[in-house]
Amino acid sequence: MSLSGIAAEGRVLAAPISADAVLSAERFGARAVCLQRLIRLGLPVPCSVAIGFAAVHRIADGGPLDMAALLAPFGPLPLVSVRPSSGAADWGGPRTILDVGMNDAVRNALARDLGPEAAQARYLNFIRAYAADVARLDPDTIEAPFDAVDPVAVALTAYERATDAPFPQDPAEQLAQVLKSMARAWEGVSARLLRQAQGAPADAGLGLVVQEMATGLGHGESGTGVIRSLDPVTGAAGAVGEYRRQATFGEARRSGAMMPLDGEAGPTLRGEAPALHAELVEMAALCRQKLRDEMEIRFAIADGKLWVIDAIPARRSARAAVAAAVRLAEEGIISKQEAVLRVDPGALPELLHRRVDPAAKRDVILKGIGASPGGATGRLTFSARAALAAEAHEIPCILIRRETTPEDIRGMQAARAIVTERGGMTSHAAVIARGLGLPCIAGASGLRVSTRNKTMTIGGRVFREGDIITVDGTTGEAMAGAIAMQEPSLDGPFATLLDWADGFRDIGVRANADTPAGAAVAHRFAAEGIGLCRTEHMFFEPSRLAVMREMIFTDSPTDRAAALEQLLPMQRQDFMELFRIMAGHPVCIRLFDPPLHEFLPTDREGLTALAESLDLPLSDVIRRVDSITEFNPMLGLRGVRLGVTQPEIYEMQVRAIFEATVEASRIAGAAVVPEIMIPLVSAKREVELIKTRIDGVAAAVRNASGQEFRYRLCVLVETPRAALRAGEIAVHADILSFGTNDLTQMTYGLSRDDAGRFMSSYVSSGVFPEDPFHTLDKEGVGELLMMGASRGRKARPDIILAVCGEHAGNVDTIDFVRKAGFTYVSCSPYRVPVARLAAAHLALRDRLEAVETQDAASA
Amino acid sequence: MSLSGIAAEGRVLAAPISADAVLSAERFGARAVCLQRLIRLGLPVPCSVAIGFAAVHRIADGGPLDMAALLAPFGPLPLVSVRPSSGAADWGGPRTILDVGMNDAVRNALARDLGPEAAQARYLNFIRAYAADVARLDPDTIEAPFDAVDPVAVALTAYERATDAPFPQDPAEQLAQVLKSMARAWEGVSARLLRQAQGAPADAGLGLVVQEMATGLGHGESGTGVIRSLDPVTGAAGAVGEYRRQATFGEARRSGAMMPLDGEAGPTLRGEAPALHAELVEMAALCRQKLRDEMEIRFAIADGKLWVIDAIPARRSARAAVAAAVRLAEEGIISKQEAVLRVDPGALPELLHRRVDPAAKRDVILKGIGASPGGATGRLTFSARAALAAEAHEIPCILIRRETTPEDIRGMQAARAIVTERGGMTSHAAVIARGLGLPCIAGASGLRVSTRNKTMTIGGRVFREGDIITVDGTTGEAMAGAIAMQEPSLDGPFATLLDWADGFRDIGVRANADTPAGAAVAHRFAAEGIGLCRTEHMFFEPSRLAVMREMIFTDSPTDRAAALEQLLPMQRQDFMELFRIMAGHPVCIRLFDPPLHEFLPTDREGLTALAESLDLPLSDVIRRVDSITEFNPMLGLRGVRLGVTQPEIYEMQVRAIFEATVEASRIAGAAVVPEIMIPLVSAKREVELIKTRIDGVAAAVRNASGQEFRYRLCVLVETPRAALRAGEIAVHADILSFGTNDLTQMTYGLSRDDAGRFMSSYVSSGVFPEDPFHTLDKEGVGELLMMGASRGRKARPDIILAVCGEHAGNVDTIDFVRKAGFTYVSCSPYRVPVARLAAAHLALRDRLEAVETQDAASA
């Protein structure tokens, strides 16, 4: 084989890896390129040949490749490994196969050198790997009896019997078959789906690296090991790793026990071979410096000589990734910009879970598989419907199911945690819970769930609907009652990285937070304000609920106002608290949104109690409840429609907001500027009417307090018509905030609560490419967003454009709206760090693209 | 007063009406112009002066006008009438005031000529009119005692006492006050609202005509009367009318008894004064010929001389209007085009009601006010909700209420007729029923409605929910049981006029018809096909309902298909019948649309019965019903979503359609081309999927039958997303039919069923300018329509564009969509004639405008 390798049709298909070979990751894969960089650093890499994507593709198609030429660099008795070299480490790839070239002759040679045991063990392993991966035989076929005298002979016979052909002795034939099997495995459907799930493009190629075996066996110090420049869990700096030193029995050598590279107790590489250890540590530091990343280096020592087999970016937890990126930047090895780009925003959520306080006392009631980490406390519910009802009333709940089905998805979203009697790490419940970032225990053995009786029984203890439990999805334990939680903290590197990210991004990030607790999380995660504060939950506390019901049963506006007057001080306190926590950041308060019937009981018991408390005949109560029940509550008398037709609720809320504004401004010594959001608008006149009333209340509060204040009016654009008419609506609003949840429901004519029954089948059969409630539908809903934004801006160039709702924290949504010049996104508090990082990525990528375009233009 | 009249600021304010005066309807009103035309025809019109809009406006504002100059043409003792002359006869106006100028001197002169009785009667009448209309006194104030010796003196004293001023004797002062009162009455709020309701513009002006009194008293043949050139009810041609001949008692003259102009029995004008009658008839014929309309002419005969006081287009019923327009055109007096434009489409519905067969035997159970005409049979319901439920199951129902409120509107729309215990012709129920074209009986005395018990009691008879009654809104009677109906028929002139209209219009008109009966009406009204045939009702017949329920309770596709197999022959028969009735016109069949839970019982009794019939435990049935109940059924698993996820229903329907197509084509000896409509589409893939399955069924039916056939695929665009994505959807569809009902609901995020609770308050307070479910929202929903149409056409230039739903029969909707080049509208069968005529009006108006624009350009 010539230096320039095997070529066809003008393209290099395969080439020995040398300092001056022309290799690129796009054609030969990351591993080949990394090996070349190690060689350029002068590190001792065994002879390696890189096979490019084109060659592998040709092999998969049954095309010929000159095996003799490929093997030429490896001498007369070649013994090589074949490793995948795809575009990125986490795109997977076929298993590495070792000791290709092993045959009777090599065995004999090895046996002479290192003893028959070592030779036999390696031959047997190779036969097994070859049989499984190349000949696709069942592993049992090749297994020799425990007490076989010559297990290799048994295996070879078994192989021949199973395949009707002798085990190939020709290294060229072995290599050709190995390459073909690896090439084909890469093109299989499941391999493709798996790597696409990791972000690989549909046409991602596979390269292969053929490398002379460094067996780690020999006569002097020998063994194999791994050294990493960081702790993969914590991300702490250091040279850590393991060394498997060969075991010698007289002349016979074989793999021995594992030892750490360094440490206090027991044997270590450093203790056994301090010079080699020093050489290794120096090499690792060099790699880290020059390859500009924390690396994981596979090495071999043979007869006291160090070989570098391979180096890949060290695998690391999300926490470690953040720590490593920040450290590399702080050491000047990479730029801050690169550090920010090194951390995948999708990896952050696992750092943001609440955890059950490890120090708290636990009354463990069940134990299952910790299928999705984090902790949550809530009331037991036994159906998706019950979970939704609980959510509507802002009651935290835990969903308990025998197992979950796609129909449960909305209920799972509504729950704080999920526990299933059946299933494991890949059950429906586990997969969905991880996707939703919810704690989940699957396969809770010994648990008996009765959906009908709404009970769960475990170890003789019976728990009923409404009982409070705490779930620890990290340990897989559930405890009776509420247990102290630890809020996720932004540790030093995390905070530093996001701080850098904030310097790059060009779209604001706010949080949706309804309660002081939510606001506190938002503030801790450095949200630039609250973009959506839903006020409904404030009316579900028992004392307030009674007032609400009283109000619903009054007929005159005066009586309604009188009933609501009782809620005014409580609401004022709610808002004061939010203003205090957000410390000067804007708070956008959505006025009352749900239909009034949500505040009324539906069961006989509740109705009777209500009749008693209101001192009304039961029949009157039932009639009233019937009269305000709706066919399609989503499309009924709620939001601004309630605000227009029963003005007293909004007037009370607005007064509470303004009185809180005056008081909070006084306490803070600086002006608080509240934002007031009007929900469910479909016509400009609705906005005009409410604005006039708000101005009236503002004037009254200014008069009474003698204090000036400003406010910003926000219209929640969540009906298609509001998006279409955004131009005339924007004239009256300071902010247009697009509520993509409802907008998606109305644009599709599809209720999220009812879509669960068919959404998974719709998505799996490709009717919808994605669930539009998870991934923003850019073609339909997105067009309305863009139309609304451009019409709003045309009518009022200084309009603030925002998007709130569950889509807002997704990278693709942020990408979509920042290109349209939106001012901010508002997402769940725990999503804020993700959004901050993702927004920085998008801005940096745009910057890089611009530079590339400029380079291309000037080239 | 000069010949050119009274002028100010260069404008003529008032002028004597002569052949060469410059008068226009826009400045002096229709009456003044009509009088001038009578003068030009040489007819004997008493001396008349026209006062223009500007002058009246000035008078209303208190501006001066020279009364002496106005009265100059009427001699030294003027005695005149003042009549309103507005832009159109039906815009109303203040009452005519007669005998202005009457005072002691005129009385004396009259008494000398015609006797004191006549003079006293006229004076008294004038004082009363002046007191009421000018001085705004209560009529009782002026009433003289029955036996007063000089009732005029009593009246004058009473007037003076009430007003602190003597009754004016100066004719100029009288006239000034009369003109001012009439001018101000015109500008009052209620007058303005009333005329705007008749189509007058907001700034419509009032003119006045002052005319010398022709009293119809004298020494020879004298009297007053009216002659019309048509029968106002039937529209039959002829010279009909009445004549009130003066009664003479020696020298005394006064108004006498009424007689017809001509006839067999009793005295007639023709009998009494044949020459005058002949002159009158000739005059009426001349008027009709020259004024190009059927006229109503007020005349007076004084001393044997004929005077024409006034002529207006004869008032006529809708039926008469149609007959007159057709006759005038057939006689060549007006063009066909003008005939079509002469009939207001809005007047047609009253011709299109079904009527209770007058010959049928009636078991009358109640009698009230016939508040809205027409007949209907249905089952009793006692709440709007029950009426809606009945509608959902296609059960005709009669809504019985104590009285109706705005919350009942949807229920009223769902009912076939309305009966209320209270109220009259202007009650809520009456007004709405007339608007909806529904029969209505209001104020049914003796009726006792119990909403709670769901009964109505009358004359000791008790009727319960579900009992069948028949309502005759024309007579105000309700009968027990079903009674034979007469379908409205298109009589000769009606059919002729619509035939002419069809020649002018440029947009198609189809009907929405679900049943053979509906299709028969559609065909009778010459609908060009069925644009929307909903198939749900076909599944609610008891035998079919049982199969549907069986299907809902099966779990495997095979079992579902087997259950549906039983429905196939029935569906095939349904479609055969529709194809037969529509005789070659297209029939667009919407595939199954409602959510399946509509087919399940909700009450305990029904659930138990269902469990028995299915031989399942009740708990299983309840669980199943619960599991498919939806939060927002409008936005749930229905339409194409059912079609995609449970393909068996659509496959059965499509097979039935194609088998019926084959059979119907064979019987008719001509190819039937069915149209298949897919409801609730939101993504193109849904259309692709269903189309593929339809094609599969088509191939199977072609194979089995050995017969070729074609079909057209129609997508119902009723989600905002379907409108936005119409381009890619159109690629697969032959027809895009916009369902404006659902599209309005989703664009506004507003369920029509739930909007009733606040819509009337929203509209009355101007938040929405109109109820968008009645009047198409052109700004929002309309924009989606236009976007969908243009994107669809761009993707597929030969696409057929249609609009169906309740808006489709409205003139403003037709206007909107024909401008966008839509192919057809599809509305309720009874609305088809209205739509045909309205479409012709729109096309003709465009043509006239084009001519005017051309004229203006060439001028």
PDB file of C-alpha atoms in Angstrom, chain A residues 712-858:
ATOM      1  CA  ARG A 712     -47.591  48.189  30.873  1.00  0.00           C
ATOM      2  CA  LEU A 713     -50.508  46.542  29.132  1.00  0.00           C
ATOM      3  CA  CYS A 714     -49.886  43.090  27.687  1.00  0.00           C
ATOM      4  CA  VAL A 715     -52.273  41.273  25.362  1.00  0.00           C
ATOM      5  CA  LEU A 716     -52.031  37.494  25.391  1.00  0.00           C
ATOM      6  CA  VAL A 717     -52.313  36.489  21.756  1.00  0.00           C
ATOM      7  CA  GLU A 718     -53.768  33.004  21.947  1.00  0.00           C
ATOM      8  CA  THR A 719     -56.667  32.998  19.477  1.00  0.00           C
ATOM      9  CA  PRO A 720     -55.939  32.886  15.748  1.00  0.00           C
ATOM     10  CA  ARG A 721     -58.025  36.023  15.364  1.00  0.00           C
ATOM     11  CA  ALA A 722     -55.880  37.973  17.814  1.00  0.00           C
ATOM     12  CA  ALA A 723     -52.834  37.041  15.739  1.00  0.00           C
ATOM     13  CA  LEU A 724     -54.577  38.116  12.532  1.00  0.00           C
ATOM     14  CA  ARG A 725     -55.731  41.402  14.066  1.00  0.00           C
ATOM     15  CA  ALA A 726     -52.498  42.051  15.935  1.00  0.00           C
ATOM     16  CA  GLY A 727     -52.066  45.331  14.081  1.00  0.00           C
ATOM     17  CA  GLU A 728     -55.089  47.028  15.554  1.00  0.00           C
ATOM     18  CA  ILE A 729     -54.626  45.327  18.907  1.00  0.00           C
ATOM     19  CA  ALA A 730     -51.004  46.480  19.173  1.00  0.00           C
ATOM     20  CA  VAL A 731     -52.152  50.100  19.044  1.00  0.00           C
ATOM     21  CA  HIS A 732     -53.445  49.669  22.586  1.00  0.00           C
ATOM     22  CA  ALA A 733     -50.803  47.333  24.012  1.00  0.00           C
ATOM     23  CA  ASP A 734     -47.209  47.663  25.145  1.00  0.00           C
ATOM     24  CA  ILE A 735     -46.576  43.922  24.921  1.00  0.00           C
ATOM     25  CA  LEU A 736     -47.931  41.188  22.673  1.00  0.00           C
ATOM     26  CA  SER A 737     -47.258  37.852  24.336  1.00  0.00           C
ATOM     27  CA  PHE A 738     -48.085  34.821  22.211  1.00  0.00           C
ATOM     28  CA  GLY A 739     -49.630  31.975  24.195  1.00  0.00           C
ATOM     29  CA  THR A 740     -48.634  29.066  22.038  1.00  0.00           C
ATOM     30  CA  ASN A 741     -50.542  26.427  24.034  1.00  0.00           C
ATOM     31  CA  ASP A 742     -53.985  27.809  23.311  1.00  0.00           C
ATOM     32  CA  LEU A 743     -52.957  29.123  19.928  1.00  0.00           C
ATOM     33  CA  THR A 744     -51.954  25.597  18.950  1.00  0.00           C
ATOM     34  CA  GLN A 745     -55.242  24.200  20.238  1.00  0.00           C
ATOM     35  CA  MET A 746     -57.297  26.655  18.255  1.00  0.00           C
ATOM     36  CA  THR A 747     -55.220  26.595  15.100  1.00  0.00           C
ATOM     37  CA  TYR A 748     -55.502  22.817  14.930  1.00  0.00           C
ATOM     38  CA  GLY A 749     -58.995  22.699  16.396  1.00  0.00           C
ATOM     39  CA  LEU A 750     -57.548  20.264  18.870  1.00  0.00           C
ATOM     40  CA  SER A 751     -57.845  20.229  22.638  1.00  0.00           C
ATOM     41  CA  ARG A 752     -54.657  19.143  24.326  1.00  0.00           C
ATOM     42  CA  ASP A 753     -56.654  17.434  27.034  1.00  0.00           C
ATOM     43  CA  ASP A 754     -58.426  15.293  24.471  1.00  0.00           C
ATOM     44  CA  ALA A 755     -55.572  14.773  22.020  1.00  0.00           C
ATOM     45  CA  GLY A 756     -53.872  12.193  24.230  1.00  0.00           C
ATOM     46  CA  ARG A 757     -56.177   9.493  22.965  1.00  0.00           C
ATOM     47  CA  PHE A 758     -54.749   9.604  19.476  1.00  0.00           C
ATOM     48  CA  MET A 759     -51.674  11.834  19.456  1.00  0.00           C
ATOM     49  CA  SER A 760     -49.138   9.048  19.864  1.00  0.00           C
ATOM     50  CA  SER A 761     -50.687   7.100  17.001  1.00  0.00           C
ATOM     51  CA  TYR A 762     -50.786  10.285  14.911  1.00  0.00           C
ATOM     52  CA  VAL A 763     -47.129  10.980  15.529  1.00  0.00           C
ATOM     53  CA  SER A 764     -45.932   7.414  15.179  1.00  0.00           C
ATOM     54  CA  SER A 765     -47.709   7.056  11.844  1.00  0.00           C
ATOM     55  CA  GLY A 766     -46.341  10.395  10.665  1.00  0.00           C
ATOM     56  CA  VAL A 767     -49.685  12.198  10.291  1.00  0.00           C
ATOM     57  CA  PHE A 768     -48.163  14.927  12.426  1.00  0.00           C
ATOM     58  CA  PRO A 769     -44.363  15.016  12.249  1.00  0.00           C
ATOM     59  CA  GLU A 770     -44.294  15.938  15.952  1.00  0.00           C
ATOM     60  CA  ASP A 771     -46.766  16.468  18.758  1.00  0.00           C
ATOM     61  CA  PRO A 772     -47.540  20.158  18.189  1.00  0.00           C
ATOM     62  CA  PHE A 773     -48.023  20.604  21.928  1.00  0.00           C
ATOM     63  CA  HIS A 774     -44.386  19.660  22.475  1.00  0.00           C
ATOM     64  CA  THR A 775     -42.763  21.064  19.343  1.00  0.00           C
ATOM     65  CA  LEU A 776     -44.022  24.340  17.952  1.00  0.00           C
ATOM     66  CA  ASP A 777     -45.761  23.840  14.607  1.00  0.00           C
ATOM     67  CA  LYS A 778     -43.827  26.367  12.582  1.00  0.00           C
ATOM     68  CA  GLU A 779     -45.857  25.938   9.420  1.00  0.00           C
ATOM     69  CA  GLY A 780     -49.268  26.701  10.859  1.00  0.00           C
ATOM     70  CA  VAL A 781     -49.118  28.122  14.369  1.00  0.00           C
ATOM     71  CA  GLY A 782     -45.725  29.582  13.526  1.00  0.00           C
ATOM     72  CA  GLU A 783     -47.126  31.483  10.566  1.00  0.00           C
ATOM     73  CA  LEU A 784     -49.743  33.052  12.813  1.00  0.00           C
ATOM     74  CA  LEU A 785     -46.949  33.990  15.217  1.00  0.00           C
ATOM     75  CA  MET A 786     -44.967  35.628  12.456  1.00  0.00           C
ATOM     76  CA  MET A 787     -48.009  37.425  11.045  1.00  0.00           C
ATOM     77  CA  GLY A 788     -48.997  38.671  14.478  1.00  0.00           C
ATOM     78  CA  ALA A 789     -45.482  39.822  15.218  1.00  0.00           C
ATOM     79  CA  SER A 790     -44.991  41.697  11.975  1.00  0.00           C
ATOM     80  CA  ARG A 791     -48.438  43.293  12.045  1.00  0.00           C
ATOM     81  CA  GLY A 792     -48.004  44.288  15.654  1.00  0.00           C
ATOM     82  CA  ARG A 793     -44.618  45.803  14.995  1.00  0.00           C
ATOM     83  CA  LYS A 794     -45.836  47.631  11.904  1.00  0.00           C
ATOM     84  CA  ALA A 795     -48.618  49.250  13.896  1.00  0.00           C
ATOM     85  CA  ARG A 796     -46.353  50.026  16.832  1.00  0.00           C
ATOM     86  CA  PRO A 797     -42.629  49.804  16.112  1.00  0.00           C
ATOM     87  CA  ASP A 798     -41.673  49.792  19.811  1.00  0.00           C
ATOM     88  CA  ILE A 799     -43.994  46.892  20.679  1.00  0.00           C
ATOM     89  CA  ILE A 800     -42.492  44.254  22.960  1.00  0.00           C
ATOM     90  CA  LEU A 801     -42.947  40.774  21.425  1.00  0.00           C
ATOM     91  CA  ALA A 802     -42.879  37.711  23.627  1.00  0.00           C
ATOM     92  CA  VAL A 803     -43.833  34.078  23.609  1.00  0.00           C
ATOM     93  CA  CYS A 804     -45.015  32.258  26.693  1.00  0.00           C
ATOM     94  CA  GLY A 805     -46.335  28.755  27.233  1.00  0.00           C
ATOM     95  CA  GLU A 806     -44.646  25.414  27.210  1.00  0.00           C
ATOM     96  CA  HIS A 807     -43.063  25.780  23.804  1.00  0.00           C
ATOM     97  CA  ALA A 808     -41.179  28.867  24.913  1.00  0.00           C
ATOM     98  CA  GLY A 809     -38.383  26.947  26.624  1.00  0.00           C
ATOM     99  CA  ASN A 810     -37.614  24.780  23.578  1.00  0.00           C
ATOM    100  CA  VAL A 811     -34.548  25.520  21.530  1.00  0.00           C
ATOM    101  CA  ASP A 812     -36.390  25.361  18.242  1.00  0.00           C
ATOM    102  CA  THR A 813     -39.014  27.821  19.466  1.00  0.00           C
ATOM    103  CA  ILE A 814     -36.354  30.209  20.722  1.00  0.00           C
ATOM    104  CA  ASP A 815     -34.576  29.894  17.383  1.00  0.00           C
ATOM    105  CA  PHE A 816     -37.795  30.604  15.510  1.00  0.00           C
ATOM    106  CA  VAL A 817     -38.852  33.665  17.464  1.00  0.00           C
ATOM    107  CA  ARG A 818     -35.471  35.313  17.918  1.00  0.00           C
ATOM    108  CA  LYS A 819     -35.051  35.354  14.159  1.00  0.00           C
ATOM    109  CA  ALA A 820     -38.318  37.295  14.068  1.00  0.00           C
ATOM    110  CA  GLY A 821     -36.898  39.763  16.577  1.00  0.00           C
ATOM    111  CA  PHE A 822     -38.961  38.757  19.594  1.00  0.00           C
ATOM    112  CA  THR A 823     -37.981  40.486  22.810  1.00  0.00           C
ATOM    113  CA  TYR A 824     -38.189  37.570  25.197  1.00  0.00           C
ATOM    114  CA  VAL A 825     -39.426  34.061  25.814  1.00  0.00           C
ATOM    115  CA  SER A 826     -41.081  33.082  29.058  1.00  0.00           C
ATOM    116  CA  CYS A 827     -40.856  29.479  30.168  1.00  0.00           C
ATOM    117  CA  SER A 828     -41.103  27.375  33.303  1.00  0.00           C
ATOM    118  CA  PRO A 829     -38.599  28.453  35.965  1.00  0.00           C
ATOM    119  CA  TYR A 830     -36.648  25.189  35.779  1.00  0.00           C
ATOM    120  CA  ARG A 831     -36.323  25.689  32.051  1.00  0.00           C
ATOM    121  CA  VAL A 832     -34.819  29.173  32.383  1.00  0.00           C
ATOM    122  CA  PRO A 833     -31.161  28.044  32.489  1.00  0.00           C
ATOM    123  CA  VAL A 834     -31.754  25.846  29.439  1.00  0.00           C
ATOM    124  CA  ALA A 835     -33.296  28.736  27.564  1.00  0.00           C
ATOM    125  CA  ARG A 836     -30.479  31.093  28.529  1.00  0.00           C
ATOM    126  CA  LEU A 837     -27.852  28.645  27.275  1.00  0.00           C
ATOM    127  CA  ALA A 838     -29.812  27.703  24.155  1.00  0.00           C
ATOM    128  CA  ALA A 839     -30.317  31.344  23.247  1.00  0.00           C
ATOM    129  CA  ALA A 840     -26.576  31.917  23.564  1.00  0.00           C
ATOM    130  CA  HIS A 841     -25.874  28.908  21.320  1.00  0.00           C
ATOM    131  CA  LEU A 842     -28.205  30.264  18.661  1.00  0.00           C
ATOM    132  CA  ALA A 843     -26.644  33.713  18.733  1.00  0.00           C
ATOM    133  CA  LEU A 844     -23.114  32.300  18.639  1.00  0.00           C
ATOM    134  CA  ARG A 845     -23.952  29.987  15.758  1.00  0.00           C
ATOM    135  CA  ASP A 846     -25.360  32.873  13.797  1.00  0.00           C
ATOM    136  CA  ARG A 847     -22.150  34.757  14.506  1.00  0.00           C
ATOM    137  CA  LEU A 848     -20.010  31.838  13.356  1.00  0.00           C
ATOM    138  CA  GLU A 849     -22.073  31.437  10.214  1.00  0.00           C
ATOM    139  CA  ALA A 850     -21.701  35.117   9.480  1.00  0.00           C
ATOM    140  CA  VAL A 851     -17.929  34.814   9.849  1.00  0.00           C
ATOM    141  CA  GLU A 852     -17.895  31.771   7.569  1.00  0.00           C
ATOM    142  CA  THR A 853     -20.001  33.552   4.989  1.00  0.00           C
ATOM    143  CA  GLN A 854     -17.642  36.505   5.169  1.00  0.00           C
ATOM    144  CA  ASP A 855     -14.622  34.234   4.807  1.00  0.00           C
ATOM    145  CA  ALA A 856     -16.221  32.509   1.841  1.00  0.00           C
ATOM    146  CA  ALA A 857     -16.993  35.856   0.247  1.00  0.00           C
ATOM    147  CA  SER A 858     -13.492  37.231   0.738  1.00  0.00           C
TER     148      SER A 858
END
